[in-house]
Amino acid sequence: MGISVSISIESTKALLQKYNIRPSKKSGQSFLINPIIAGKIVSFANLSKNDTVLEIGGGLGAISRLLAEMAGEVIIIEIDRNLVRALNDILQPYDNVKIVQGNVLKVDLPQVSKIVSNLPYSISSEITFRIIREMEFKQAILMYQQEFANRLVAEPCTQNYSRLTANFTYLAKAEILMPVQAREFYPIPEVDSSVVCITKREDGPFATDNDLFEIVVRGIFAYPNKQVRKALRIWFRQLSISRETADRLVERVPSIESTDRIRCLGIDRLVELSDAIHDMIEQGIMKDIRGNRTEVRCV
Ligand code: SAH
C-alpha cells in the first residue's frame, strides 16, 4: 500500500500493523480516519507558506500531511517512538517538516504562528495552559473532548463555567468550530469531540499579580455554587484569615454583591477581587497568601 493515499480506517489499521503499534488509551491514541474532517480542521487555520505550524501528537500523520502541504514549515512533537518512526516515513516526501520525539509538557516549545492539533485528551488542560502561558501564536485550531471544549467557552452563571473556564478566559478566548463524532476515529474513543479555535487575549483587564489571580480562582472555585461571602469565609478559614477580613474584602469590590454566586463571576469581577486582595495584602490588612512567602518556618 502506498503511503500517500488519503486516510481511512483500512490505511490506519495497516500502518498500525506495519509499525507494530497497539494504540494506547493512556496516551490518548485515537487516530482520525475521515479525510474530510482532517481537511476541514486544517482549512480552519487558513494557512499560507508564511506560517510555521506546531502539531502536538502527530500520530500517523492524518493532519500532518495536510499541514506540510499548506504551511511553510511544520514542527511535530510526538511522544511515541514508534509513531515518530511511522511519521518519518509518512512525511518523507516533505522537506518542510521537523519531527521532535518528546513529551509536549516537557520539551522546549518552538516559535510558531499557528498550532493545529488533535490533542491527547487526558492532558488537554496541561497542554492548553502551557501553550497559552508560554507561547505567542496567532491562532490555535485544536480538537478536544467535547465536554472540555464546552467548559472552555462557558459563560458565567452556566453549569460549565468552572475554575478551568476562569483561568482559561483570563489568558485566551475559545470558539467552537465543529463537532466531531467518536466514530471518525480509530480506535473509537468513548467521547465525542469538538474542534476549537483559540486566540490569546490581548487586552485586559489583567490582575496586578497574575499568580495571585490564579490563587484566588483556585481558592473560591472550590465552591462554585456558594455565595461570594460564604465562599470567601470558608477559603479564608483554611488560610487562618478571619471572617471579618473576608467580609471587608467583599465591601471593597463594588461590582460584587456578597450574595452573588462564585459561578457568576466573570473575568472582570475576578480581576477586581484579586486586585482588592492584592491591595489588602500590600496595606498589611491581610497576610500574604502568595506562595512560600506565607509559609511559617519551623525552627
Ligand atoms: N493527530 C493524530 C493523532 C491524534 S491521537 C490524528 O489526528 O490522527 C493523540 C496523539 O498524541 C498520539 O499520537 C499520541 O501518541 C500523542 N501524544 C500523547 N501524549 C503526548 C505527549 N505528552 N506529548 C506529545 N505527544 C503526545
Coordinates of C-alpha atoms and ligand atoms in Angstrom, one line a residue:
M1 CA 0.0 0.0 0.0
G2 CA 1.3 3.4 -0.9
I3 CA 1.6 5.9 2.0
S4 CA 0.4 9.0 0.2
V5 CA -3.2 7.7 -0.1
S6 CA -5.9 9.5 1.8
I7 CA -6.5 8.4 5.3
S8 CA -9.2 5.7 6.0
I9 CA -9.8 3.0 8.6
E10 CA -8.0 0.5 6.4
S11 CA -4.9 2.6 5.9
T12 CA -4.8 3.4 9.6
K13 CA -5.0 -0.3 10.6
A14 CA -2.4 -1.1 8.0
L15 CA 0.0 1.5 9.3
L16 CA -0.5 0.4 12.9
Q17 CA 0.3 -3.2 11.9
K18 CA 3.3 -2.2 9.8
Y19 CA 4.8 -0.3 12.7
N20 CA 3.8 -2.7 15.3
I21 CA 1.7 -0.2 17.2
R22 CA -1.1 -1.1 19.6
P23 CA -2.9 2.2 20.2
S24 CA -2.6 3.2 23.9
K25 CA -5.6 4.7 25.6
K26 CA -3.4 6.2 28.2
S27 CA -1.6 8.3 25.6
G28 CA -4.9 9.3 24.0
Q29 CA -4.1 7.5 20.8
S30 CA -7.2 7.7 18.6
F31 CA -6.4 8.4 15.0
L32 CA -8.6 10.5 12.7
I33 CA -9.8 8.3 9.9
N34 CA -12.0 10.8 7.9
P35 CA -10.1 12.8 5.4
I36 CA -12.9 15.4 5.0
I37 CA -12.6 16.2 8.7
A38 CA -8.8 16.4 8.6
G39 CA -9.2 18.8 5.7
K40 CA -11.7 21.0 7.5
I41 CA -9.5 21.2 10.6
V42 CA -6.5 22.3 8.5
S43 CA -8.6 24.8 6.5
F44 CA -9.8 26.5 9.7
A45 CA -6.2 27.5 10.2
N46 CA -6.1 29.5 7.0
L47 CA -2.5 28.5 6.4
S48 CA -0.1 30.1 4.0
K49 CA 3.5 29.4 3.2
N50 CA 4.4 32.2 5.6
D51 CA 3.1 30.1 8.5
T52 CA 5.1 27.9 10.8
V53 CA 2.8 25.4 12.5
L54 CA 3.2 23.3 15.5
E55 CA 1.3 20.0 15.7
I56 CA 1.1 18.2 19.1
G57 CA 0.8 14.5 18.7
G58 CA 1.2 13.8 15.0
G59 CA 0.0 10.2 15.3
L60 CA 0.0 8.7 11.9
G61 CA 0.1 12.0 10.1
A62 CA -3.7 12.4 9.3
I63 CA -3.3 16.1 9.9
S64 CA 0.4 16.5 9.5
R65 CA 0.4 15.7 5.7
L66 CA -2.1 18.5 5.0
L67 CA -0.1 20.9 7.2
A68 CA 3.0 20.1 5.3
E69 CA 1.2 20.9 2.0
M70 CA -0.2 24.2 3.2
A71 CA 2.3 25.7 5.6
G72 CA 5.8 27.0 5.2
E73 CA 7.1 24.9 8.0
V74 CA 5.7 22.2 10.3
I75 CA 7.1 21.1 13.7
I76 CA 5.6 18.0 15.2
I77 CA 6.0 16.9 18.8
E78 CA 5.2 13.3 19.2
I79 CA 5.9 11.3 22.3
D80 CA 5.6 7.7 20.9
R81 CA 8.8 6.4 19.4
N82 CA 7.0 4.0 17.1
L83 CA 4.7 6.8 15.8
V84 CA 7.8 9.0 15.3
R85 CA 9.2 6.2 13.2
A86 CA 6.0 6.0 11.2
L87 CA 5.8 9.8 10.8
N88 CA 9.3 9.9 9.5
D89 CA 8.4 7.5 6.7
I90 CA 4.9 9.0 6.0
L91 CA 6.3 12.6 5.9
Q92 CA 9.4 11.7 4.0
P93 CA 8.2 13.4 0.8
Y94 CA 8.1 16.8 2.5
D95 CA 11.2 18.8 3.3
N96 CA 9.5 21.4 5.5
V97 CA 8.7 19.1 8.4
K98 CA 10.6 18.7 11.6
I99 CA 9.6 15.8 13.9
V100 CA 10.6 16.1 17.6
Q101 CA 10.3 13.0 19.7
G102 CA 9.3 14.1 23.2
N103 CA 6.6 15.0 25.7
V104 CA 4.9 18.2 24.8
L105 CA 4.7 19.1 28.5
K106 CA 8.4 18.9 28.9
V107 CA 10.2 19.8 25.7
D108 CA 11.1 23.4 24.7
L109 CA 8.3 24.9 22.6
P110 CA 9.1 26.3 19.2
Q111 CA 8.2 29.7 17.9
V112 CA 5.3 29.4 15.6
S113 CA 2.5 31.4 14.1
K114 CA -0.2 28.7 14.4
I115 CA -0.9 25.5 16.2
V116 CA -3.1 22.8 14.7
S117 CA -3.6 19.5 16.6
N118 CA -5.9 16.7 17.6
L119 CA -4.8 16.6 21.2
P120 CA -4.3 13.7 23.6
Y121 CA -7.4 14.3 25.7
S122 CA -6.0 13.1 29.1
I123 CA -3.6 16.1 29.2
S124 CA -5.8 18.7 27.4
S125 CA -5.7 21.1 30.4
E126 CA -1.9 20.9 30.9
I127 CA -1.2 21.4 27.2
T128 CA -3.7 24.2 26.8
F129 CA -2.3 26.2 29.8
R130 CA 1.3 25.5 28.7
I131 CA 0.7 26.9 25.2
I132 CA -1.4 30.0 26.3
R133 CA 1.1 30.8 29.0
E134 CA 4.4 30.1 27.2
M135 CA 3.8 30.7 23.5
E136 CA 3.0 33.5 21.3
F137 CA 0.7 32.5 18.4
K138 CA -1.9 34.0 16.2
Q139 CA -4.4 31.1 16.3
A140 CA -4.6 27.5 17.6
I141 CA -7.0 25.1 16.0
L142 CA -7.3 22.2 18.5
M143 CA -9.5 19.2 18.8
Y144 CA -10.7 18.4 22.3
Q145 CA -13.1 16.1 24.1
Q146 CA -16.5 17.8 23.7
E147 CA -17.1 18.4 27.4
F148 CA -13.7 20.0 27.8
A149 CA -14.4 22.3 24.9
N150 CA -17.8 23.3 26.4
R151 CA -16.0 24.3 29.6
L152 CA -13.5 26.5 27.7
V153 CA -16.3 28.5 26.1
A154 CA -18.8 28.6 29.0
E155 CA -20.4 31.9 30.0
P156 CA -20.5 32.9 33.7
C157 CA -23.5 31.6 35.6
T158 CA -23.8 28.5 33.5
Q159 CA -23.2 24.9 34.7
N160 CA -20.0 24.5 32.6
Y161 CA -18.4 27.7 33.9
S162 CA -15.7 26.5 36.3
R163 CA -12.2 27.1 37.6
L164 CA -10.9 25.9 34.2
T165 CA -13.0 28.5 32.4
A166 CA -12.0 31.3 34.6
N167 CA -8.2 30.6 34.3
F168 CA -8.5 30.0 30.6
T169 CA -10.6 33.0 29.8
Y170 CA -8.1 35.2 31.7
L171 CA -5.5 34.4 29.1
A172 CA -7.3 33.3 26.0
K173 CA -10.5 33.1 24.0
A174 CA -12.1 30.0 22.5
E175 CA -14.7 29.4 19.9
I176 CA -16.2 26.0 19.0
L177 CA -16.0 25.5 15.2
M178 CA -17.2 22.0 14.6
P179 CA -18.4 18.8 16.5
V180 CA -16.7 15.6 15.5
Q181 CA -18.3 12.2 16.3
A182 CA -16.4 9.4 18.1
R183 CA -16.8 7.2 15.0
E184 CA -14.5 9.4 13.0
F185 CA -11.5 7.9 14.9
Y186 CA -9.9 4.5 15.2
P187 CA -10.0 3.1 17.8
I188 CA -13.3 4.7 18.6
P189 CA -13.0 6.7 21.7
E190 CA -15.7 6.9 24.4
V191 CA -16.3 10.5 23.9
D192 CA -17.3 12.9 21.1
S193 CA -15.0 15.8 20.2
S194 CA -15.1 19.4 19.2
V195 CA -12.7 21.5 17.1
V196 CA -12.0 24.8 18.8
C197 CA -10.2 28.0 17.7
I198 CA -8.1 29.6 20.4
T199 CA -6.6 33.1 20.4
K200 CA -4.7 34.8 23.1
R201 CA -6.4 37.6 25.0
E202 CA -4.6 40.7 24.1
D203 CA -6.4 43.4 26.1
G204 CA -7.1 43.3 29.7
P205 CA -8.2 43.8 32.3
F206 CA -5.3 41.9 33.8
A207 CA -4.7 41.5 37.5
T208 CA -1.8 43.3 39.2
D209 CA -0.4 39.9 40.1
N210 CA -1.2 37.0 37.8
D211 CA -0.1 34.4 40.3
L212 CA -2.4 35.9 42.9
F213 CA -5.3 35.8 40.4
E214 CA -4.8 32.1 40.0
I215 CA -4.6 31.5 43.7
V216 CA -7.8 33.4 44.2
V217 CA -9.6 31.5 41.4
R218 CA -8.4 28.2 42.9
G219 CA -9.5 29.2 46.4
I220 CA -13.0 30.3 45.5
F221 CA -13.9 28.0 42.6
A222 CA -13.8 25.1 45.1
Y223 CA -17.3 26.4 46.0
P224 CA -18.8 27.4 42.6
N225 CA -22.4 27.4 43.8
K226 CA -21.8 29.3 47.1
Q227 CA -22.4 32.9 47.6
V228 CA -19.3 35.1 47.4
R229 CA -19.2 36.0 51.1
K230 CA -19.7 32.4 52.2
A231 CA -17.1 31.1 49.8
L232 CA -14.5 33.7 50.9
R233 CA -15.2 32.9 54.5
I234 CA -14.6 29.2 54.0
W235 CA -11.5 29.7 51.9
F236 CA -10.1 32.3 54.4
R237 CA -10.7 30.0 57.3
Q238 CA -8.5 27.4 55.6
L239 CA -5.8 30.1 55.4
S240 CA -6.3 31.1 59.0
I241 CA -7.7 34.5 58.0
S242 CA -10.7 35.9 59.9
R243 CA -14.2 36.0 58.6
E244 CA -14.2 39.8 59.2
T245 CA -11.4 40.1 56.7
A246 CA -13.4 38.2 54.2
D247 CA -16.4 40.5 54.8
R248 CA -14.3 43.6 54.5
L249 CA -12.9 42.3 51.2
V250 CA -16.3 41.9 49.7
E251 CA -17.1 45.5 50.7
R252 CA -14.0 46.7 48.8
V253 CA -15.3 45.4 45.5
P254 CA -18.2 47.5 44.4
S255 CA -19.0 45.3 41.4
I256 CA -19.5 42.2 43.6
E257 CA -22.5 41.6 45.9
S258 CA -21.9 39.4 48.9
T259 CA -24.8 37.2 47.7
D260 CA -23.5 36.7 44.1
R261 CA -22.6 33.1 43.3
I262 CA -19.0 32.4 42.6
R263 CA -20.1 30.7 39.4
C264 CA -21.4 34.1 38.1
L265 CA -18.1 36.0 38.5
G266 CA -16.8 36.8 35.0
I267 CA -13.2 37.8 34.4
D268 CA -13.6 41.5 35.0
R269 CA -15.0 40.9 38.5
L270 CA -12.5 38.2 39.3
V271 CA -9.7 40.7 38.4
E272 CA -11.2 43.3 40.7
L273 CA -11.5 40.7 43.5
S274 CA -7.9 39.7 43.0
D275 CA -6.7 43.3 43.0
A276 CA -8.7 44.0 46.1
I277 CA -6.9 41.1 47.9
H278 CA -3.6 42.4 46.5
D279 CA -4.3 45.9 48.0
M280 CA -5.2 44.4 51.4
I281 CA -2.0 42.4 51.4
E282 CA 0.0 45.5 50.4
Q283 CA -1.7 47.6 53.1
G284 CA -1.0 45.0 55.7
I285 CA -4.7 44.4 56.4
M286 CA -4.3 40.8 55.3
K287 CA -1.4 38.3 55.4
D288 CA 0.3 37.5 52.2
I289 CA -1.2 34.3 50.7
R290 CA 1.1 34.2 47.7
G291 CA 3.3 31.0 47.6
N292 CA 6.1 30.3 50.1
R293 CA 6.3 33.8 51.3
T294 CA 3.5 33.0 53.8
E295 CA 4.9 29.7 55.0
V296 CA 5.5 29.5 58.7
R297 CA 9.0 28.2 59.3
C298 CA 9.7 25.6 61.8
V299 CA 12.8 26.3 63.8
Ligands
SAH1 N1 -3.0 13.8 15.2 C1 -3.3 12.3 15.0 C2 -3.2 11.6 16.4 C3 -4.0 12.1 17.5 S1 -4.0 11.0 18.9 C4 -4.6 12.1 14.4 O1 -5.5 13.1 14.4 O2 -4.9 11.0 13.9 C5 -3.0 11.9 20.0 C6 -1.5 11.8 19.7 O3 -0.8 12.5 20.7 C7 -0.9 10.4 19.7 O4 -0.2 10.3 18.5 C8 -0.1 10.3 20.9 O5 1.0 9.4 20.8 C9 0.3 11.7 21.1 N2 0.7 12.1 22.5 C10 0.2 11.7 23.6 N3 0.7 12.3 24.7 C11 1.7 13.1 24.2 C12 2.6 14.0 24.8 N4 2.7 14.1 26.2 N5 3.5 14.7 24.0 C13 3.4 14.6 22.7 N6 2.5 13.7 22.1 C14 1.7 13.0 22.8

